[in-house]
Amino acid sequence: MKALDQLHFDTRFARLGDTFSVEVLPDPIDEPRLVVASPSAMALLDLDLSEAEQPLFAELFSGHKLWEGAEPRAMVYSGHQFGGYTPRLGDGRGLLLGEVINEAGEHWDLHLKGAGQTPFSRMGDGRAVLRSSIREFLGSEALHALGIPSSRALCVIGSSTVVWRERQERAAMLVRLAQSHVRFGHFEYFYYIKQPEQAQQLLDYVLEHHYPDCREAEAPYLAMFRSIVERNAELIARWQAYGFCHGVMNTDNMSILGITFDFGPYAFLDDFDANFICNHSDDRGRYSYSNQVPVAHWNLSALAQALTPFIAVDDLKAALELFLPLYQAHYLDLMRRRLGVTTAEDDDLALVEQLLQCMQRGAVDYTLFFRHLGEQPLDAALQVVRDDFIDLAAFDQWSERYRARCAREPNNAQGRRERMHAVNPLYILRNYLAQQAIEAAEAGDYSKVRELHQVLSRPFEEQPGMQAYAERPPEWGKHLEISCSS
Ligand code: AMP
Ligand code: MG
C-alpha cells in the first residue's frame, strides 16, 4: 500500500504533444469534502481506503494541490452527437491529471471531472454538479460489480461552490479512472480536420499501449479494429442482458477500450421495456434500450470511416460485419446463464424473446424476475414470478416451455440456485435509489450514498438489513426523467 503523496506518475498521453491535449490547471472548488470513495478503485492505485479520510485527499482531488509528477491536460476530440457531427468537442470540464503506475505495472488515467474551464468549454462553466458526480460514481462502480466493463470512479469531492443549472446547485469533482481516455471521437477529430499524420500517431499510441497483442498480427491496425468491434459486441451484450441504458451513446462517449464510458443520464431498467428511453433530451429515442445494439454498430462504422486512411475499406466492412453475430452469441450466452441453463439449444433465443414479450406486456421488474426465478424448487419459483404477469395464459405457455427446457438439462436442480444467484443480481442501481441518496447528500448527509455504494458493490449477495434496496420501485420512482444538464 502507498501513501497518497507517493503516487508514481507517467505522462504518456501528455508527451504526444499539444496537438492532442493542452495544459490547463484545475480551478479549485471551495471547502472541499469527501462525499464517497470506492475501496476497490482505491486499490487500483495501491491506496488504502483510510487515505481518503485525510484532508490531503480532498485537497488533491478538488484542484487545490497537485502531485509533482502530474501534468493536467485537456484532450481534444470531436464526435457524432445524436447522429450529427460536431467538429470540435474536447475536455470542456475534465482534466487528465496524469497516468498513475500501480505496483502491478498498470497505467491508470486519473481524470478530474468538473475541474473548471478549458479551451474546449464552449459556453459551459467547466463544472459538474454534486448530483451528476454521484450518479457517475454509483453507476461506474455498480457496473464494475456486475461484471460489466466500465471506467471506474475513485471518489466524489463536494464543495460549497455555487453553480447554476435549472436551479442553484453545488459543484463537485469526480475522479475517474480508466486505462485510457481515448474515444472514437479522437480519431474522428483528426480524420475530419485532415491530419492523417496525427491520426496515425494516435493509432500507434493506442496500438502500443492498449492493444499490444495486435502488433504481432499481419495487419496490426486491422487486428486492432477487429478487437475493438469484438469488445464492443461483448460490452453491449452485457448492457442488454442486465438492462443498462447508457443514455448518450455519442461517438465522443465511446471508449476505444470497449468499456462503458461517459454515461450521464443512464438508467437500469426497472420494468422491462424494450423501448425505454432514459435520457429526457432524447426526444426520438435514438438511444433507447433496444436501439443500443444498432447504435453501437453505427458508432463503430463512424470509427471505421475515420480509419479509412489506414485500413482498406473492404477489411473495415468485413470487421464491422462481425459485430452483430458476436453480439448475439454473447447476449444469448448471458441470457442462458440468467435462465440457469448450461447447455445450448437452437430454440433458446426464441425462449428468451418469448419471455421478454410477456414481460413487456406485464411491465414486469426485469431484475427481480430473474432473481426470483432462481429460487428452489422451480415450480414454486414459477408460481412466485407468475403473479407479476398480466397475460397469464401467455406466461403459462412460456413457463411450460421453460420447465421442459430445464428438464432437459443434465443435473438440472443441482446447484441451480447458486448458479443463478451468481449471475442474477438482487440489488440494482435503480434511479429512485440514486435519487434518494442524492437528495440526502445535497442536504449534507453522505451516509446514504455510501451505503448504496456498498450494497451495489456486492449485488449478487444477500446483505443483512439491506432489504430496502432490493424492493420494487415505488410508482413515482419508475419514470424519473434524467436530463443531460449536469
Ligand atoms: P457530455 O454530454 O458530458 O459527454 O459532454 C459533451 C461535451 O460538452 C464535452 O466536450 C464536455 O466536455 C462538454 N461539457 C459538458 N458539460 C460541460 C460544462 N459544464 N462546462 C464545459 N463543458 C462541458
Ligand atoms: Mg462526453
XYZ file of C-alpha atoms and ligand atoms in Angstrom:
510
model
C 0.000 0.000 0.000
C 1.099 3.536 -0.734
C 0.590 6.876 0.877
C -1.324 9.417 -1.084
C 1.672 11.593 -1.841
C 3.684 8.645 -3.146
C 1.714 8.015 -6.328
C 4.002 7.437 -9.237
C 3.014 9.320 -12.375
C 3.633 8.834 -16.046
C 2.554 11.314 -18.720
C 2.490 9.228 -21.895
C -0.508 10.970 -23.385
C 0.804 14.410 -22.494
C 4.017 13.568 -24.329
C 2.101 13.164 -27.578
C 2.126 16.941 -27.568
C -0.088 19.955 -27.884
C -1.988 18.754 -30.950
C -3.598 16.123 -28.742
C -4.066 17.908 -25.459
C -3.298 21.242 -23.868
C -2.022 22.046 -20.440
C -4.664 23.505 -18.113
C -4.509 23.820 -14.347
C -7.521 22.769 -12.307
C -9.646 25.559 -10.914
C -10.283 24.515 -7.305
C -13.698 24.310 -5.669
C -14.303 25.804 -2.227
C -14.347 23.933 1.069
C -13.727 20.521 -0.441
C -15.015 17.495 1.435
C -15.114 13.798 0.763
C -18.554 12.580 -0.254
C -17.683 8.990 -1.066
C -14.701 6.884 -2.147
C -14.530 3.410 -3.629
C -12.236 0.957 -1.820
C -11.798 -1.246 -4.887
C -10.949 1.743 -7.088
C -8.521 2.984 -4.435
C -6.875 -0.428 -4.550
C -6.153 0.042 -8.262
C -3.823 2.840 -7.159
C -2.498 0.774 -4.226
C -4.242 3.161 -1.841
C -5.875 2.037 1.360
C -9.372 3.406 1.949
C -8.110 5.239 5.058
C -6.167 7.586 2.750
C -9.478 9.019 1.610
C -10.157 10.382 5.105
C -7.050 12.558 5.091
C -7.524 16.264 4.400
C -4.874 15.946 1.681
C -7.137 13.620 -0.280
C -9.919 16.183 -0.666
C -7.340 18.886 -1.427
C -5.725 16.858 -4.198
C -8.995 15.842 -5.807
C -10.581 19.265 -5.699
C -7.810 21.051 -7.564
C -6.144 22.716 -4.544
C -2.950 20.676 -4.724
C -1.127 18.662 -7.342
C 1.416 15.872 -7.300
C 4.836 16.729 -8.598
C 4.668 14.252 -11.465
C 1.170 15.200 -12.556
C 0.655 17.288 -15.662
C -3.005 18.236 -16.078
C -4.176 18.339 -19.680
C -7.427 18.794 -21.548
C -7.757 16.422 -24.501
C -9.151 17.400 -27.875
C -11.671 15.214 -29.679
C -14.834 15.557 -31.708
C -17.737 13.234 -32.318
C -21.168 12.454 -33.665
C -23.782 13.694 -31.231
C -27.252 12.261 -31.837
C -26.135 11.401 -35.352
C -24.782 14.826 -36.317
C -21.091 15.617 -36.487
C -19.667 18.217 -34.098
C -16.196 19.114 -35.356
C -14.666 20.037 -32.013
C -15.587 18.905 -28.529
C -12.734 18.042 -26.182
C -12.496 18.062 -22.400
C -14.635 21.049 -21.509
C -14.680 20.338 -17.814
C -12.400 17.412 -17.160
C -8.640 17.146 -16.988
C -6.343 14.225 -17.394
C -4.077 14.691 -14.359
C -1.666 12.004 -15.459
C -1.305 8.253 -15.519
C -0.635 6.510 -12.229
C 1.553 3.426 -12.488
C 0.483 0.942 -9.837
C 2.514 -1.842 -8.257
C 1.169 -4.295 -10.818
C 2.669 -2.081 -13.509
C -0.688 -0.945 -14.874
C -1.271 2.620 -16.005
C -4.444 4.240 -14.714
C -5.527 7.620 -16.059
C -6.580 9.980 -13.289
C -9.267 12.185 -14.764
C -10.646 15.036 -12.682
C -14.163 15.810 -13.863
C -15.563 19.224 -13.016
C -12.112 20.835 -12.807
C -13.064 24.167 -14.392
C -12.977 25.777 -17.800
C -10.639 24.742 -20.594
C -10.214 25.895 -24.200
C -12.907 23.312 -25.030
C -15.570 24.560 -22.637
C -17.546 26.443 -25.302
C -20.436 28.003 -23.342
C -20.039 25.720 -20.322
C -18.781 26.647 -16.875
C -16.393 23.712 -16.647
C -18.162 22.385 -13.590
C -20.000 19.250 -12.601
C -22.775 19.298 -10.025
C -22.932 17.047 -6.989
C -25.948 15.157 -8.325
C -24.333 14.088 -11.603
C -20.997 13.308 -9.964
C -22.710 10.966 -7.517
C -24.627 9.378 -10.381
C -21.460 8.683 -12.348
C -19.736 7.385 -9.232
C -22.530 4.970 -8.364
C -23.005 3.911 -11.991
C -19.333 3.166 -12.635
C -18.884 1.131 -9.511
C -22.204 -0.703 -9.878
C -21.379 -1.690 -13.460
C -17.990 -2.959 -12.405
C -19.524 -5.049 -9.638
C -21.930 -6.587 -12.144
C -19.007 -7.647 -14.312
C -19.707 -5.005 -16.957
C -16.514 -3.297 -18.137
C -16.601 0.377 -17.224
C -14.486 3.368 -16.403
C -14.097 3.446 -12.628
C -14.739 6.123 -10.055
C -12.283 6.791 -7.273
C -14.268 9.369 -5.336
C -16.575 12.328 -5.319
C -15.489 15.544 -3.625
C -18.229 18.004 -2.703
C -17.871 21.741 -2.159
C -19.611 24.960 -1.285
C -19.004 26.442 -4.751
C -22.260 27.549 -6.305
C -23.117 26.629 -9.884
C -26.276 27.292 -11.860
C -28.210 24.675 -13.761
C -32.014 24.780 -13.777
C -31.548 25.839 -10.166
C -28.706 26.775 -7.885
C -26.543 23.755 -7.106
C -23.157 22.922 -5.625
C -20.111 21.997 -7.647
C -18.356 18.697 -7.119
C -15.478 16.804 -8.676
C -15.415 13.182 -9.651
C -12.170 11.303 -10.111
C -12.493 8.879 -12.967
C -10.048 6.052 -13.554
C -9.610 4.298 -16.867
C -6.702 2.695 -18.616
C -7.322 5.109 -21.452
C -9.482 8.151 -22.099
C -9.159 7.831 -25.877
C -12.567 7.871 -27.514
C -13.836 7.072 -31.005
C -14.118 10.850 -31.349
C -10.357 11.297 -31.025
C -9.887 9.546 -34.354
C -12.811 11.357 -35.941
C -11.259 14.661 -34.980
C -8.003 14.069 -36.852
C -9.826 12.469 -39.783
C -12.164 15.395 -40.356
C -9.517 18.085 -39.912
C -7.443 16.063 -42.392
C -4.396 15.421 -40.237
C -3.562 11.824 -41.086
C -0.123 12.063 -39.509
C -1.558 12.879 -36.105
C -4.226 10.234 -36.576
C -1.545 7.672 -37.238
C 0.468 8.821 -34.266
C -2.583 8.248 -32.078
C -3.292 4.929 -33.729
C 0.239 3.767 -32.995
C -0.076 5.041 -29.448
C -3.268 3.074 -28.792
C -1.837 0.015 -30.509
C 1.344 0.082 -28.461
C -0.211 0.764 -25.078
C -3.629 -0.824 -25.270
C -3.609 -3.487 -27.978
C -0.017 -4.750 -27.844
C -1.034 -8.258 -28.966
C -2.278 -6.840 -32.266
C 1.213 -5.672 -33.128
C 2.131 -9.282 -33.871
C -0.667 -9.577 -36.442
C -0.046 -9.395 -40.161
C -2.165 -6.243 -40.360
C -1.893 -4.644 -36.880
C -4.338 -1.770 -37.417
C -6.979 -4.084 -38.791
C -6.439 -6.552 -35.954
C -6.888 -3.718 -33.514
C -10.087 -2.504 -35.152
C -11.415 -6.047 -35.082
C -10.648 -6.257 -31.354
C -12.491 -3.001 -30.793
C -15.510 -4.431 -32.629
C -15.301 -7.605 -30.553
C -15.029 -5.775 -27.252
C -17.964 -3.560 -28.098
C -20.083 -6.540 -29.120
C -19.426 -8.117 -25.759
C -19.976 -4.883 -23.869
C -23.328 -4.154 -25.480
C -24.417 -7.756 -24.892
C -23.781 -7.203 -21.199
C -25.695 -3.928 -21.185
C -28.669 -5.559 -22.849
C -28.589 -8.656 -20.684
C -28.563 -6.569 -17.497
C -30.879 -3.817 -18.687
C -28.348 -0.987 -18.694
C -29.214 2.072 -20.773
C -26.281 4.379 -21.416
C -28.339 7.377 -22.453
C -25.852 9.315 -24.613
C -24.121 6.955 -26.997
C -22.472 9.727 -28.971
C -19.191 8.697 -30.549
C -17.291 11.005 -28.203
C -18.641 8.915 -25.335
C -17.427 5.610 -26.788
C -14.179 4.308 -25.370
C -11.505 2.863 -27.598
C -11.139 0.144 -24.937
C -14.733 -1.051 -25.282
C -15.674 -0.075 -21.747
C -18.779 1.784 -20.559
C -17.793 5.427 -20.648
C -19.166 8.927 -20.069
C -22.681 7.952 -19.184
C -24.743 10.850 -17.922
C -28.472 10.222 -17.903
C -28.084 6.448 -17.727
C -30.538 4.013 -16.143
C -31.010 0.376 -15.369
C -34.403 -0.904 -16.430
C -36.960 -1.247 -13.681
C -39.927 -2.782 -15.549
C -38.815 -4.459 -18.720
C -39.455 -2.102 -21.624
C -37.609 -2.614 -24.890
C -38.417 0.950 -25.932
C -37.267 2.597 -22.741
C -35.603 5.997 -23.215
C -33.669 7.114 -20.159
C -32.419 10.458 -21.450
C -35.014 13.184 -21.137
C -33.353 15.085 -24.014
C -33.525 12.126 -26.400
C -36.870 13.030 -27.999
C -36.746 10.467 -30.752
C -35.382 7.607 -28.738
C -32.188 7.301 -30.723
C -30.553 5.830 -27.640
C -33.453 3.765 -26.361
C -32.641 0.446 -24.703
C -33.215 -1.695 -27.787
C -31.554 0.803 -30.123
C -28.261 0.461 -28.283
C -27.352 -2.517 -30.444
C -27.733 -0.844 -33.870
C -26.318 2.398 -32.476
C -23.156 0.667 -31.274
C -22.762 -0.726 -34.775
C -23.336 2.723 -36.238
C -20.731 4.189 -33.885
C -18.227 1.546 -34.921
C -18.925 2.463 -38.549
C -18.164 6.089 -37.702
C -14.853 4.963 -36.220
C -14.209 2.801 -39.286
C -14.752 5.837 -41.507
C -12.101 7.706 -39.544
C -9.686 4.818 -40.055
C -10.101 4.594 -43.838
C -6.722 6.278 -44.456
C -5.049 3.330 -42.718
C -7.191 0.249 -43.311
C -8.719 -0.955 -46.588
C -12.441 -0.273 -46.800
C -13.296 -3.902 -47.556
C -11.410 -5.038 -44.480
C -13.199 -2.499 -42.319
C -16.525 -3.633 -43.702
C -15.736 -7.270 -43.044
C -14.740 -6.429 -39.466
C -17.953 -4.458 -38.945
C -19.940 -7.440 -40.101
C -18.619 -9.386 -37.141
C -20.438 -7.110 -34.727
C -23.976 -8.443 -34.863
C -23.224 -12.180 -34.782
C -20.727 -11.653 -31.963
C -23.207 -9.548 -30.059
C -25.905 -12.181 -30.493
C -23.653 -15.000 -29.345
C -22.605 -13.120 -26.191
C -26.118 -11.994 -25.448
C -27.535 -15.470 -25.809
C -24.798 -16.884 -23.634
C -25.569 -14.372 -20.883
C -29.312 -14.914 -21.103
C -28.873 -18.676 -20.916
C -26.963 -18.153 -17.707
C -29.600 -15.816 -16.376
C -32.166 -18.540 -17.076
C -29.981 -21.117 -15.362
C -29.386 -23.332 -18.373
C -25.923 -24.669 -19.010
C -26.362 -26.291 -22.403
C -27.214 -24.725 -25.763
C -30.299 -25.491 -27.800
C -31.377 -23.947 -31.083
C -34.588 -22.541 -29.669
C -33.006 -20.735 -26.743
C -33.151 -17.299 -28.311
C -36.835 -17.811 -29.080
C -37.349 -18.815 -25.447
C -35.725 -15.574 -24.299
C -37.706 -13.481 -26.767
C -40.999 -15.057 -25.784
C -40.228 -14.276 -22.152
C -39.328 -10.664 -22.898
C -42.584 -10.194 -24.786
C -44.517 -11.424 -21.774
C -42.505 -9.152 -19.506
C -43.064 -6.173 -21.764
C -46.833 -6.652 -21.715
C -46.909 -7.146 -17.971
C -44.363 -4.416 -17.104
C -42.500 -6.992 -15.033
C -39.486 -5.979 -12.955
C -36.524 -7.081 -15.051
C -34.056 -7.619 -12.203
C -36.276 -9.270 -9.635
C -37.825 -11.654 -12.166
C -34.536 -13.451 -12.741
C -33.590 -13.362 -9.096
C -36.857 -14.951 -8.052
C -36.744 -17.446 -10.890
C -33.576 -18.858 -9.339
C -35.303 -19.954 -6.156
C -35.909 -23.629 -5.499
C -37.915 -25.629 -6.283
C -38.585 -24.466 -9.809
C -42.342 -24.911 -9.584
C -42.547 -22.658 -6.565
C -40.304 -20.074 -8.238
C -42.513 -20.038 -11.314
C -45.556 -19.594 -9.111
C -43.989 -16.572 -7.426
C -42.954 -14.769 -10.602
C -46.278 -15.612 -12.306
C -48.113 -13.099 -10.103
C -46.391 -10.213 -11.871
C -47.631 -11.024 -15.352
C -50.789 -9.671 -16.883
C -51.352 -12.142 -19.686
C -51.258 -15.271 -17.558
C -52.072 -17.613 -20.427
C -49.056 -16.346 -22.335
C -46.860 -16.659 -19.271
C -48.077 -20.182 -18.580
C -47.214 -21.144 -22.130
C -43.729 -19.774 -21.656
C -43.295 -21.431 -18.304
C -44.275 -24.843 -19.723
C -41.675 -24.415 -22.385
C -39.105 -23.285 -19.831
C -39.892 -26.151 -17.478
C -39.390 -28.621 -20.339
C -36.163 -26.864 -21.285
C -34.876 -27.167 -17.719
C -35.876 -30.834 -17.597
C -33.509 -31.497 -20.495
C -30.595 -30.057 -18.538
C -28.136 -32.537 -17.081
C -28.326 -32.408 -13.248
C -30.941 -29.751 -13.591
C -31.818 -28.999 -9.993
C -28.322 -29.419 -8.639
C -26.644 -26.119 -7.904
C -29.320 -24.259 -9.829
C -29.989 -21.669 -7.160
C -26.300 -20.848 -6.574
C -25.630 -20.789 -10.282
C -28.492 -18.412 -10.993
C -27.972 -16.174 -7.977
C -24.349 -15.750 -9.007
C -25.422 -14.073 -12.253
C -28.772 -12.519 -11.298
C -28.301 -9.530 -9.016
C -30.583 -8.915 -6.090
C -29.600 -5.252 -5.966
C -29.527 -2.989 -8.985
C -28.891 0.742 -9.206
C -32.434 1.976 -9.607
C -32.871 5.615 -10.473
C -35.052 6.270 -7.483
C -32.452 4.806 -5.107
C -29.804 7.064 -6.601
C -32.232 9.957 -6.337
C -32.900 9.382 -2.631
C -29.187 9.124 -1.897
C -28.531 12.309 -3.886
C -31.213 14.274 -2.071
C -29.689 13.290 1.266
C -26.216 14.231 0.018
C -27.455 17.595 -1.200
C -28.688 18.189 2.339
C -25.223 17.293 3.668
C -25.813 13.667 4.641
C -23.487 11.378 2.678
C -24.343 8.192 4.540
C -26.998 7.094 2.042
C -24.655 7.407 -0.939
C -22.033 5.426 0.926
C -24.466 2.728 1.950
C -25.947 2.403 -1.537
C -22.460 2.168 -3.000
C -21.563 -0.538 -0.513
C -24.680 -2.580 -1.261
C -24.125 -2.320 -5.003
C -20.519 -3.405 -4.717
C -21.822 -6.924 -3.932
C -25.009 -7.056 -5.998
C -25.341 -10.833 -6.078
C -25.046 -11.412 -2.327
C -27.958 -11.022 0.019
C -26.874 -8.487 2.635
C -28.492 -8.468 6.078
C -30.505 -5.362 6.829
C -30.431 -4.155 3.233
C -33.776 -5.482 2.050
C -34.993 -1.954 1.314
C -32.521 -1.817 -1.579
C -33.954 -4.957 -3.131
C -37.556 -3.810 -3.270
C -39.545 -2.993 -6.359
C -39.510 0.716 -7.096
C -42.495 2.772 -5.990
C -44.641 4.104 -8.852
C -43.192 7.604 -8.527
C -39.716 6.169 -8.837
C -40.191 4.317 -12.095
C -40.165 7.044 -14.661
C -37.802 9.651 -13.336
C -36.507 11.763 -16.161
C -32.830 12.457 -16.098
C -31.681 15.438 -18.071
C -28.368 15.969 -19.822
C -27.633 19.124 -17.817
C -25.062 18.067 -15.329
P -21.116 15.108 -22.287
O -22.523 15.288 -22.710
O -20.915 15.175 -20.778
O -20.474 13.884 -22.859
O -20.313 16.369 -22.818
C -20.277 16.757 -24.162
C -19.292 17.890 -24.333
O -19.681 19.044 -23.580
C -17.873 17.570 -23.882
O -16.980 18.240 -24.731
C -17.836 18.145 -22.489
O -16.534 18.438 -22.064
C -18.672 19.402 -22.659
N -19.304 19.836 -21.415
C -20.318 19.237 -20.746
N -20.648 19.933 -19.647
C -19.823 20.998 -19.599
C -19.660 22.096 -18.705
N -20.411 22.255 -17.629
N -18.696 23.007 -18.986
C -17.918 22.869 -20.069
N -18.029 21.887 -20.950
C -18.960 20.938 -20.719
Mg -18.809 13.127 -23.118
